[in-house]
mmCIF file of C-alpha atoms in Angstrom:
data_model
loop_
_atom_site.group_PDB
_atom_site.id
_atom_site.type_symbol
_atom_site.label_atom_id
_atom_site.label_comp_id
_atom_site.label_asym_id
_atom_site.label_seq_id
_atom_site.Cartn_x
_atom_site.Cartn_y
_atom_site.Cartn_z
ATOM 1 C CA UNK A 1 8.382 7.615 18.721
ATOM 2 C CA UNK A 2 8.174 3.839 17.935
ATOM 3 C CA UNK A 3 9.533 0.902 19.829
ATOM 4 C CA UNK A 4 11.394 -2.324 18.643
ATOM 5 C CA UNK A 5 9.048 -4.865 17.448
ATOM 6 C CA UNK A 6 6.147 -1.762 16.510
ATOM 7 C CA UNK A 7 4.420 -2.400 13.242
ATOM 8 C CA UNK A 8 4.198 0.628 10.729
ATOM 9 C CA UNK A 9 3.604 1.727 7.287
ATOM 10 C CA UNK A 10 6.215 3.026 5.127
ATOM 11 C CA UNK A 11 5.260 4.213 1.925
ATOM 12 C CA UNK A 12 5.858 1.497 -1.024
ATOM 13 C CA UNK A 13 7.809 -0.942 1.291
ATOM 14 C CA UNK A 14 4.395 -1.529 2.723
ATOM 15 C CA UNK A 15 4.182 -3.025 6.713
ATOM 16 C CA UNK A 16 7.574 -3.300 8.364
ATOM 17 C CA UNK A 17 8.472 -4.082 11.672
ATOM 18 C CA UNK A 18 10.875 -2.081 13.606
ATOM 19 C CA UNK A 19 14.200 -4.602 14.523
ATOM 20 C CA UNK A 20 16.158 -2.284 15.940
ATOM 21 C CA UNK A 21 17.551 1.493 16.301
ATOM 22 C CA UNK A 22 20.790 2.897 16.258
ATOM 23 C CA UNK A 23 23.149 5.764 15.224
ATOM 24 C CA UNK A 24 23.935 5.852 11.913
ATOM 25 C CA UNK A 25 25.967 7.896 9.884
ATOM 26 C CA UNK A 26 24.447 8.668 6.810
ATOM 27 C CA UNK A 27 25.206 12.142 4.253
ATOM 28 C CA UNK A 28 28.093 13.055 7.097
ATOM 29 C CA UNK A 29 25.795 13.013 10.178
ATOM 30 C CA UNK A 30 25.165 10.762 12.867
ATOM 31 C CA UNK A 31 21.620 10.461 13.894
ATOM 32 C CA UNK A 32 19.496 7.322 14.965
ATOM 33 C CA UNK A 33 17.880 5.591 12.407
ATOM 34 C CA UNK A 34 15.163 2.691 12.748
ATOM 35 C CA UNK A 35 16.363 -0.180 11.462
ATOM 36 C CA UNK A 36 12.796 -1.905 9.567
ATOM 37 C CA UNK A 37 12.131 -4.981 7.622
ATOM 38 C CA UNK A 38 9.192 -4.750 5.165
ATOM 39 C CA UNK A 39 6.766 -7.755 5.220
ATOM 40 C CA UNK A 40 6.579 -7.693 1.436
ATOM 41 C CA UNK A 41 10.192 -7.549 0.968
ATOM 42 C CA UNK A 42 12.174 -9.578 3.546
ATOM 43 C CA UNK A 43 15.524 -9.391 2.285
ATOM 44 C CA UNK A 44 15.669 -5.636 2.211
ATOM 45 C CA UNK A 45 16.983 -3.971 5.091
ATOM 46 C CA UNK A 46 15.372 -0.275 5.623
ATOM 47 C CA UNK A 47 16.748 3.085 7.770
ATOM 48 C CA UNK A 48 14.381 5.880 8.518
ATOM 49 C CA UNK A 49 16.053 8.784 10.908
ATOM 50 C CA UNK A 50 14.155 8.484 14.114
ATOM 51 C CA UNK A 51 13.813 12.079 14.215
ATOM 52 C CA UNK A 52 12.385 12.888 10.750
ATOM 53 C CA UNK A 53 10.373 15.999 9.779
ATOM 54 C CA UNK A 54 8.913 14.646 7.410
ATOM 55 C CA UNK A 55 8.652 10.935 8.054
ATOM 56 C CA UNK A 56 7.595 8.412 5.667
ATOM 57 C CA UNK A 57 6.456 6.214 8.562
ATOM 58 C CA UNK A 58 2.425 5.996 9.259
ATOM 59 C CA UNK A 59 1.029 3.868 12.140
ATOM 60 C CA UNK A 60 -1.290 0.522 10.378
ATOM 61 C CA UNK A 61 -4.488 1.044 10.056
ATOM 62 C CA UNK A 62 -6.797 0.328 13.056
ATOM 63 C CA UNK A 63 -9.784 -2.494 12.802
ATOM 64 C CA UNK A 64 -12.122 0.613 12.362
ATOM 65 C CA UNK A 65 -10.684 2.243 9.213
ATOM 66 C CA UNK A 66 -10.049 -1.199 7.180
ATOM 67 C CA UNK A 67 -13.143 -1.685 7.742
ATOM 68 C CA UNK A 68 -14.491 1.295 6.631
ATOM 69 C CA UNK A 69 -11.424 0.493 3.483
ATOM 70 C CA UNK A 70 -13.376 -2.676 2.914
ATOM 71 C CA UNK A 71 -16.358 -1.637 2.293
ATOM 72 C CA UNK A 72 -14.905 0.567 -0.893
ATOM 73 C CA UNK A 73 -14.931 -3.303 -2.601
ATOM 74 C CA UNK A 74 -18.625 -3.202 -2.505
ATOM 75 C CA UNK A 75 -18.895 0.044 -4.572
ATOM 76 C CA UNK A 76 -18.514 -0.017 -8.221
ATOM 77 C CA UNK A 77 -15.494 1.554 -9.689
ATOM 78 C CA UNK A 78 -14.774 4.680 -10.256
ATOM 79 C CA UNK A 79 -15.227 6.901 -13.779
ATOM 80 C CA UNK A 80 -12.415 5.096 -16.065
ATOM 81 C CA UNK A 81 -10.481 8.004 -17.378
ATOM 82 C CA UNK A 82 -9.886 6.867 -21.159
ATOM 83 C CA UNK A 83 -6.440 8.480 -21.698
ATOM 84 C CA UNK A 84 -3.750 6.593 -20.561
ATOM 85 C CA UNK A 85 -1.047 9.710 -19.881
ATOM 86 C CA UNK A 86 -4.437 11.559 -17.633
ATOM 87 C CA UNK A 87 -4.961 7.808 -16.321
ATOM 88 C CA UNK A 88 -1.284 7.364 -15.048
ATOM 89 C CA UNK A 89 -0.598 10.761 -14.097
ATOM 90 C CA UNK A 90 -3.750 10.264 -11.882
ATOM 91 C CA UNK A 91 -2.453 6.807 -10.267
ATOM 92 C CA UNK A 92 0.800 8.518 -9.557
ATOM 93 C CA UNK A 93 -0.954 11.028 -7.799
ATOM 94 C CA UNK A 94 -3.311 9.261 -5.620
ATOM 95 C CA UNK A 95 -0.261 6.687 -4.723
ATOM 96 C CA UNK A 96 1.782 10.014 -3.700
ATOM 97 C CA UNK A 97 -0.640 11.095 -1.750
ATOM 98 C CA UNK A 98 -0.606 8.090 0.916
ATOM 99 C CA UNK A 99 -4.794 7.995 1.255
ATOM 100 C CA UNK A 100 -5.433 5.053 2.051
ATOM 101 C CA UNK A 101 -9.336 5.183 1.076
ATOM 102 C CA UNK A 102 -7.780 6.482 -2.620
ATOM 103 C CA UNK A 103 -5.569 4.273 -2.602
ATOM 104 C CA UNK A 104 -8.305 1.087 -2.022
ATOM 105 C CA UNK A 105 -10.675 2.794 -4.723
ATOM 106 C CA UNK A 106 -7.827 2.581 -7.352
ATOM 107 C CA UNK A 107 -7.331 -1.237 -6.562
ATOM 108 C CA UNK A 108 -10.782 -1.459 -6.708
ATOM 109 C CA UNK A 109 -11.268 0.117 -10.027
ATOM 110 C CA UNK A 110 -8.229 -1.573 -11.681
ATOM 111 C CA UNK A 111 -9.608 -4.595 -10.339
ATOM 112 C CA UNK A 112 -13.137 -4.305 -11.671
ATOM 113 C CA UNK A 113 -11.648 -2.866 -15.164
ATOM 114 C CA UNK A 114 -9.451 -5.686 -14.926
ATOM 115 C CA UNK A 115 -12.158 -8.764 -14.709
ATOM 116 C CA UNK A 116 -14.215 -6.276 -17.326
ATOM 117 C CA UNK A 117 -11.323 -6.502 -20.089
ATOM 118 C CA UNK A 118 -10.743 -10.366 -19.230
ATOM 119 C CA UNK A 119 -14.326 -11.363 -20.273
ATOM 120 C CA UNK A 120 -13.858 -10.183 -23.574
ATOM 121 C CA UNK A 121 -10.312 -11.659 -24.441
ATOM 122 C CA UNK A 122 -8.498 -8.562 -23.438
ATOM 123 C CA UNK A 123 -5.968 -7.425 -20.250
ATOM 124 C CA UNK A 124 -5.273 -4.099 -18.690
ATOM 125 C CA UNK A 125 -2.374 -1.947 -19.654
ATOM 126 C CA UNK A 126 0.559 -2.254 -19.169
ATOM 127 C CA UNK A 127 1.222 0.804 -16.744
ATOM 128 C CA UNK A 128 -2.243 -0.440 -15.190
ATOM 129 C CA UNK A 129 -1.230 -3.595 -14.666
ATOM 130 C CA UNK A 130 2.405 -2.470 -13.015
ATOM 131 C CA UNK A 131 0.234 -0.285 -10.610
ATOM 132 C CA UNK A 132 -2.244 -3.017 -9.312
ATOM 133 C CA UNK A 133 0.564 -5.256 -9.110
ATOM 134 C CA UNK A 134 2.347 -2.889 -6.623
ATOM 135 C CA UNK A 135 -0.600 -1.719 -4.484
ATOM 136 C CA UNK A 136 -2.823 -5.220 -4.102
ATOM 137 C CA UNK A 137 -0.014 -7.172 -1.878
ATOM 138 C CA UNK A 138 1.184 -3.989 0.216
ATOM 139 C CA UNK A 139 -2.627 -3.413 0.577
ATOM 140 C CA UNK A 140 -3.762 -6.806 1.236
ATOM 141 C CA UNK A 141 -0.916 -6.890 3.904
ATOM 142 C CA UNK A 142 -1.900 -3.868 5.691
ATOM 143 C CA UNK A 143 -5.707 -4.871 5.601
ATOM 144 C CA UNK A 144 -5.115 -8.253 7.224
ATOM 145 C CA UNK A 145 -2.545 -7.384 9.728
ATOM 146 C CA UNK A 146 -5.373 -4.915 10.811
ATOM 147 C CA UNK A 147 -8.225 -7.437 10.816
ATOM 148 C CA UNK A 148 -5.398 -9.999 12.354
ATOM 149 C CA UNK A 149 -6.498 -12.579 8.951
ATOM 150 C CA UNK A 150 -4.579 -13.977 6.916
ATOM 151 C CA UNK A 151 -3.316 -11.983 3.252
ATOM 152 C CA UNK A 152 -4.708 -15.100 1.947
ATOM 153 C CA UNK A 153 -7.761 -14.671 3.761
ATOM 154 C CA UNK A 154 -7.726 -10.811 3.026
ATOM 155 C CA UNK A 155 -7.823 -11.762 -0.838
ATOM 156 C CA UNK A 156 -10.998 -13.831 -1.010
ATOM 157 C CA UNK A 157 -12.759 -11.526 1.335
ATOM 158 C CA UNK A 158 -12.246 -8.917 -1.074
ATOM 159 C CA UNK A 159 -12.533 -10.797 -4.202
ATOM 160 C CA UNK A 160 -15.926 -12.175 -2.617
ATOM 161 C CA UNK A 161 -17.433 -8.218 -2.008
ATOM 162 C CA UNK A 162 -16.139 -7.436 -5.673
ATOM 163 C CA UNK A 163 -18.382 -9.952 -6.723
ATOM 164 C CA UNK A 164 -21.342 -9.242 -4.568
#
């Protein structure tokens, strides 16, 4: 069970903090809920029922594993799947799926394939685009609240092992 002021993971809202918990009466049943605010969207008030089978809440990542994550920067990206539809259906996937290490490897291939189509005058898809767009800044926040950095520090550390 978490405690007010606890740090977690939740899904696509990325890092939230826990403000509060309470009984709540949501689909006709009272329960208590967690009451979260996501780091990447302030304004947005979350509830997640404290007692959840199947919660959506992960602990953050320790120092250890984002800095094993890291290290996926310094690889070189993975097989670029030509088809679009296969390509999607594979990002959806891999997001679903909540691995963090998959999750880093997509960034880092979208971001390779991304400074690949740029030197030749071109961009990444759109659906490409959408999906780095939502996974860099919930990743970036995760990764520095781990390494206790900065996101702004978190992005030039891993634009600088792209590059390496």
């Amino acid at each position: 069970m978490y405690q007010i002021g606890d740090t977690t993971f939740y899904n696509a809202y990325g890092i939230c903090t826990i403000t509060g918990i309470e009984d709540r009466d949501f689909h006709g049943q009272t329960q208590p809920y967690y009451i979260l605010h996501s780091t990447h969207y302030p304004t947005l008030t979350l509830y997640h029922p404290v007692n959840s089978e199947n919660s959506q809440l992960k602990k953050v990542l320790s120092e250890l594993e984002a800095i094993q994550l890291l290290n996926c920067f310094k690889e070189p990206a993975s097989a670029w799947e030509d088809r679009a539809n296969t390509r999607s259906q594979q990002s959806k996937a891999i997001l679903n799926s909540q691995d963090h290490l998959q999750i880093a490897q997509l960034m880092n291939t979208l971001c390779r394939k991304k400074v690949e189509l740029e030197a030749v005058d071109k961009k990444l898809s759109p659906q490409d685009a959408q999906v780095l767009q939502r996974i860099a800044p919930i990743l970036y926040d995760e990764l520095a609240i781990a390494l206790n950095v900065t996101k702004e520090q978190m992005t030039a550390k891993i634009d600088k092992l792209m590059q390496q």
